[in-house]
XYZ file of C-alpha atoms in Angstrom:
366
model
C -0.047 -0.049 -0.014
C 1.223 3.462 -0.870
C -1.169 6.558 -0.492
C -0.804 10.187 -0.712
C -3.473 12.328 0.920
C -3.755 15.963 1.708
C -2.825 16.835 5.368
C -6.281 18.414 5.967
C -8.113 15.446 4.546
C -5.779 12.930 6.446
C -6.310 14.769 9.889
C -10.235 14.992 9.220
C -10.375 11.329 8.438
C -8.501 10.330 11.508
C -10.322 12.598 13.787
C -13.766 11.408 12.330
C -12.888 7.680 12.641
C -10.676 7.502 15.733
C -13.520 8.052 18.140
C -15.334 5.062 16.848
C -12.431 2.631 17.780
C -12.826 0.655 21.107
C -10.883 2.520 23.899
C -11.073 0.007 26.730
C -9.372 -3.361 26.681
C -10.958 -6.009 24.150
C -10.256 -9.599 23.306
C -9.997 -8.209 19.903
C -7.154 -5.838 19.785
C -8.055 -4.984 16.131
C -11.123 -3.123 17.377
C -8.922 -0.342 18.958
C -7.510 0.240 15.394
C -8.611 2.298 12.242
C -8.725 0.036 9.213
C -7.197 1.719 6.076
C -8.548 0.229 2.919
C -7.511 1.123 -0.522
C -8.978 -0.563 -3.603
C -10.372 0.338 -6.880
C -13.353 2.072 -5.197
C -11.031 4.559 -3.495
C -9.790 5.114 0.089
C -11.652 4.369 3.070
C -10.996 4.663 6.852
C -13.108 2.369 9.046
C -13.723 1.948 12.718
C -15.966 0.173 14.894
C -16.668 -0.666 18.696
C -19.442 -3.246 17.696
C -22.288 -0.704 18.599
C -21.556 2.089 16.201
C -19.364 2.176 13.209
C -18.015 4.715 10.578
C -16.943 3.962 6.925
C -15.277 7.374 5.920
C -14.475 8.131 2.333
C -10.914 9.861 2.133
C -9.843 11.975 -0.847
C -6.314 10.909 -2.052
C -4.142 9.160 -4.513
C -3.548 5.305 -4.294
C -0.378 4.216 -6.016
C -0.682 0.653 -4.692
C -3.728 -0.984 -2.930
C -4.059 -2.793 0.386
C -5.534 -3.041 3.682
C -3.893 -2.431 7.096
C -5.216 -2.037 10.690
C -3.493 0.711 12.581
C -3.671 1.723 16.301
C -6.223 4.566 16.547
C -4.625 6.415 19.425
C -1.173 6.212 17.854
C -2.444 7.429 14.466
C -4.487 10.263 16.175
C -1.342 11.414 18.033
C 0.598 11.337 14.628
C -1.988 13.343 12.884
C -2.291 15.972 15.571
C 1.502 16.359 15.507
C 1.765 17.386 11.976
C 2.469 21.031 11.232
C 3.523 21.465 7.629
C 0.881 21.988 5.025
C 2.203 19.066 2.771
C 0.924 15.884 1.432
C 0.685 12.948 3.843
C 1.950 9.657 2.461
C 1.218 6.321 4.099
C 3.468 3.430 2.968
C 3.173 -0.293 4.158
C 6.254 -2.268 4.653
C 5.744 -5.532 6.209
C 4.107 -5.147 9.591
C 4.907 -1.452 9.763
C 3.432 1.807 8.024
C 5.581 4.761 7.359
C 3.606 8.036 7.649
C 5.636 10.960 6.199
C 4.714 14.620 5.951
C 7.207 17.197 4.969
C 10.281 16.449 7.049
C 8.327 14.301 9.579
C 8.258 10.689 9.574
C 6.476 8.127 12.019
C 6.820 4.322 11.734
C 3.902 2.557 13.277
C 3.509 -1.107 14.004
C 0.280 -2.528 12.639
C -2.190 -5.087 13.710
C -3.410 -8.054 11.716
C -6.518 -6.872 10.073
C -8.041 -10.338 9.300
C -10.252 -10.166 12.501
C -11.587 -6.783 11.825
C -15.449 -7.311 11.647
C -17.343 -6.671 8.539
C -19.592 -3.489 8.890
C -23.161 -4.574 7.642
C -25.013 -1.901 5.805
C -28.586 -1.632 5.634
C -29.873 -2.102 2.014
C -31.146 1.015 0.286
C -34.842 0.929 -0.181
C -37.969 2.988 -0.897
C -38.371 3.897 2.835
C -35.122 5.786 2.893
C -35.449 9.169 4.677
C -33.739 12.331 3.282
C -33.358 15.208 5.660
C -31.038 17.762 6.842
C -28.380 16.542 9.261
C -29.039 19.750 11.245
C -32.605 18.492 11.856
C -31.482 15.052 13.185
C -28.921 16.786 15.298
C -31.506 19.053 16.813
C -33.926 16.087 17.375
C -31.355 14.231 19.237
C -29.683 17.166 21.140
C -33.127 18.229 22.505
C -33.848 14.993 24.369
C -30.581 12.830 24.905
C -29.760 14.333 28.219
C -32.979 12.974 29.705
C -32.162 9.338 28.655
C -31.232 6.915 31.443
C -27.673 5.998 31.862
C -28.340 2.739 33.448
C -28.162 -0.514 31.454
C -31.070 -2.186 33.595
C -33.622 -0.773 31.119
C -32.139 -0.635 27.579
C -35.518 0.978 26.429
C -34.955 3.883 28.821
C -31.271 4.057 27.819
C -32.439 4.938 24.357
C -33.982 7.741 22.400
C -37.248 7.040 20.932
C -37.447 8.208 17.290
C -40.688 8.110 15.340
C -42.119 9.521 12.186
C -45.946 9.993 12.061
C -47.893 11.892 9.246
C -44.622 13.864 8.246
C -43.625 14.877 12.030
C -40.323 13.651 13.370
C -40.712 13.168 17.125
C -37.864 12.402 19.558
C -38.435 11.358 23.244
C -36.063 10.416 26.113
C -36.708 9.756 29.719
C -35.000 8.244 32.603
C -38.335 8.092 34.600
C -37.443 11.285 36.608
C -37.743 13.676 33.701
C -38.762 13.429 30.095
C -38.206 15.631 27.001
C -40.082 15.619 23.713
C -39.114 17.354 20.485
C -41.373 17.502 17.392
C -40.191 18.773 13.981
C -41.928 18.797 10.560
C -40.226 17.067 7.643
C -40.380 18.736 4.305
C -40.616 15.489 2.363
C -43.436 13.000 3.311
C -42.017 9.701 4.290
C -43.548 6.212 5.486
C -44.466 6.235 9.371
C -41.774 4.382 11.431
C -40.324 4.176 14.819
C -37.108 2.954 16.357
C -35.081 3.020 19.650
C -31.637 4.529 19.253
C -29.158 3.855 22.228
C -28.465 7.180 23.683
C -24.742 6.429 24.146
C -24.392 6.135 20.471
C -25.969 9.509 19.719
C -22.762 11.400 20.991
C -20.847 10.006 17.869
C -23.807 10.791 15.515
C -23.993 14.396 16.733
C -20.182 14.869 16.424
C -19.851 13.299 12.979
C -22.779 13.820 10.631
C -22.925 17.137 8.640
C -25.601 19.857 8.828
C -26.335 19.306 5.136
C -28.537 16.704 3.631
C -28.184 12.948 4.645
C -29.986 9.810 3.907
C -31.220 7.430 6.666
C -31.373 3.802 5.758
C -33.121 1.781 8.447
C -33.769 -2.040 9.000
C -34.746 -3.887 11.908
C -31.501 -3.866 13.801
C -29.594 -0.771 12.709
C -29.689 2.728 11.307
C -27.380 4.150 8.897
C -26.516 7.834 8.243
C -25.101 8.315 4.817
C -23.615 11.327 3.174
C -21.000 11.990 0.575
C -19.750 8.462 0.280
C -19.661 8.102 4.119
C -21.786 5.880 6.266
C -22.164 5.996 10.015
C -24.065 2.765 11.405
C -25.533 2.314 14.722
C -27.132 -0.652 16.229
C -30.859 -0.291 17.465
C -32.305 -1.238 20.705
C -34.804 -4.078 20.373
C -37.920 -3.514 22.304
C -40.909 -1.394 22.721
C -40.963 2.256 24.271
C -43.100 3.023 27.175
C -46.463 4.684 26.417
C -45.056 8.073 27.556
C -48.096 9.967 26.443
C -50.139 8.710 29.360
C -47.852 10.582 31.893
C -48.302 13.921 30.246
C -50.477 15.812 32.473
C -53.822 16.792 30.898
C -55.328 18.761 33.860
C -54.038 22.012 35.192
C -53.723 22.741 38.943
C -51.397 25.902 38.573
C -50.130 27.457 35.456
C -47.304 30.140 35.607
C -45.783 32.210 33.039
C -42.468 33.834 33.576
C -39.225 35.154 31.902
C -36.951 32.391 31.154
C -33.806 34.686 32.280
C -35.619 35.379 35.626
C -36.160 31.338 36.006
C -32.483 30.866 35.222
C -31.180 33.617 37.544
C -33.563 32.285 40.464
C -32.157 28.805 40.006
C -28.564 29.896 40.005
C -28.870 32.055 43.229
C -30.911 29.563 45.331
C -29.011 26.484 44.307
C -25.763 27.757 46.084
C -27.290 26.441 49.442
C -29.033 23.217 48.261
C -28.496 19.966 50.229
C -26.887 16.747 49.458
C -29.992 15.768 47.598
C -29.854 18.934 45.483
C -33.242 19.875 46.631
C -35.104 23.087 45.780
C -38.330 24.117 46.837
C -40.718 26.101 44.397
C -43.742 27.801 45.801
C -46.360 28.985 43.338
C -48.387 31.958 44.783
C -51.353 33.171 42.537
C -52.427 35.501 45.110
C -49.213 37.556 44.724
C -48.337 36.430 41.133
C -45.187 35.423 42.488
C -42.821 32.232 42.340
C -40.674 31.658 45.386
C -37.477 29.606 45.037
C -35.850 28.506 48.045
C -33.288 25.993 49.306
C -31.649 25.171 52.685
C -28.432 23.432 53.707
C -28.102 22.733 57.533
C -24.384 23.079 57.169
C -23.951 26.156 54.947
C -26.955 28.325 55.065
C -30.169 28.919 53.035
C -31.452 31.403 50.356
C -34.739 32.545 48.739
C -35.565 34.280 45.609
C -38.912 35.859 44.627
C -39.781 36.075 40.967
C -42.750 38.149 39.584
C -44.840 35.962 37.267
C -48.370 35.396 36.036
C -49.711 32.563 38.307
C -53.090 31.222 37.659
C -54.900 28.458 39.771
C -54.351 27.318 43.195
C -51.242 27.890 45.456
C -48.877 24.774 45.530
C -45.394 24.046 46.668
C -43.323 21.365 45.214
C -39.561 20.327 45.563
C -37.422 19.284 42.786
C -33.769 18.176 41.996
C -32.542 21.665 40.874
C -30.477 20.117 38.143
C -33.426 18.762 36.283
C -35.045 22.154 36.360
C -31.870 23.564 34.652
C -31.850 20.948 31.738
C -34.564 22.659 29.585
C -33.338 26.225 29.844
C -30.893 25.869 26.908
C -33.362 23.918 24.816
C -36.329 26.288 24.961
C -35.729 29.067 22.390
C -38.477 31.487 23.669
C -37.862 34.339 25.988
C -40.943 33.368 28.328
C -41.749 29.785 29.718
C -44.799 28.324 31.111
C -44.646 25.947 34.232
C -47.818 23.805 34.652
C -48.155 21.926 37.734
C -50.916 19.223 37.875
C -51.002 18.588 41.648
C -48.825 17.113 44.466
C -46.574 14.381 43.469
C -47.645 14.902 39.718
C -44.961 16.028 37.102
C -44.287 19.681 36.394
C -44.587 20.430 32.500
C -42.365 23.135 31.153
C -42.818 24.699 27.756
C -41.844 27.908 25.817
C -44.641 30.336 25.508
C -45.998 29.835 21.919
C -43.654 27.038 21.001
C -45.440 23.618 20.794
C -42.377 21.790 19.318
C -40.859 21.029 22.788
C -42.053 19.894 26.145
C -40.281 18.843 29.237
C -41.478 16.940 32.170
C -39.870 16.643 35.637
C -41.113 14.654 38.563
C -41.170 16.393 42.123
C -39.157 15.106 44.957
C -40.927 13.795 48.067
C -41.453 16.696 50.511
């Protein structure tokens, strides 16, 4: 193998693929590698951790073809150390590859590539979904932080993604909070639903472009395809809980306030939260006021009163303050609505006039 690749393209290819290589110890050392493939179809950099995989197309010149598995961490360190804007050459010599750029030369020992797993790709079909990558990113970013990090419930450790009547909906919950994001697709597609492991969503967000991509989906995996590149993720097998039934329909107290006032009150009062990160929120319709307060027996206490439009009955609820902070950056409007449905019932948070995003948070025991 002898390849010549522009430095910028080489660095991009290494950066895009290295994060897909398995970082922890594995009985298959080749999983910690980037597989470099040169054939009559071009140059490809591939990596996988068996959950998520990348097949990345690299522009360059191939003077002789071949396949080689290179430790991803070493190749990434070599790529990041290159300074001169010159072509990068990769030459295979026995068990070694020689990476040269300008006056810099690195010799890296390779690993036998025969055990590198094949990356199965879903077959293109009439149900492919074409959409902007930015739309998929927004769909995932809006809910991913609410997915469970526990492996006990694989369904809750996943993002529920569905398309119904041209509406793309994503949902995630860890049973303490829930986020839902709805977006309209410009091109009608067949209704579908799937469970995307939340841990795989990080690589998707960091890798796919904002421009148009194609989603190819089968029973076990989803592939994001663009410009000759393919990112593939396994899907979670199972059924997502019927989350609609926990979204409150009744209104006990409805409060509208400025998002910046909400954020400021949280920042001030959480200084004195206890070890359970508990924050009390008192909705007072008689005074059109929301009172945020926290107390720590060891350090002190704080309270902040915020002017708001409060309708309904007075109610005091306690929350993990971090769960109240989560939706602030996800709501685009200047004002928000907090809808309480009673003691022990979830609080619904939405942007005023924005029906595309909702957030639920369960109160703590008093």
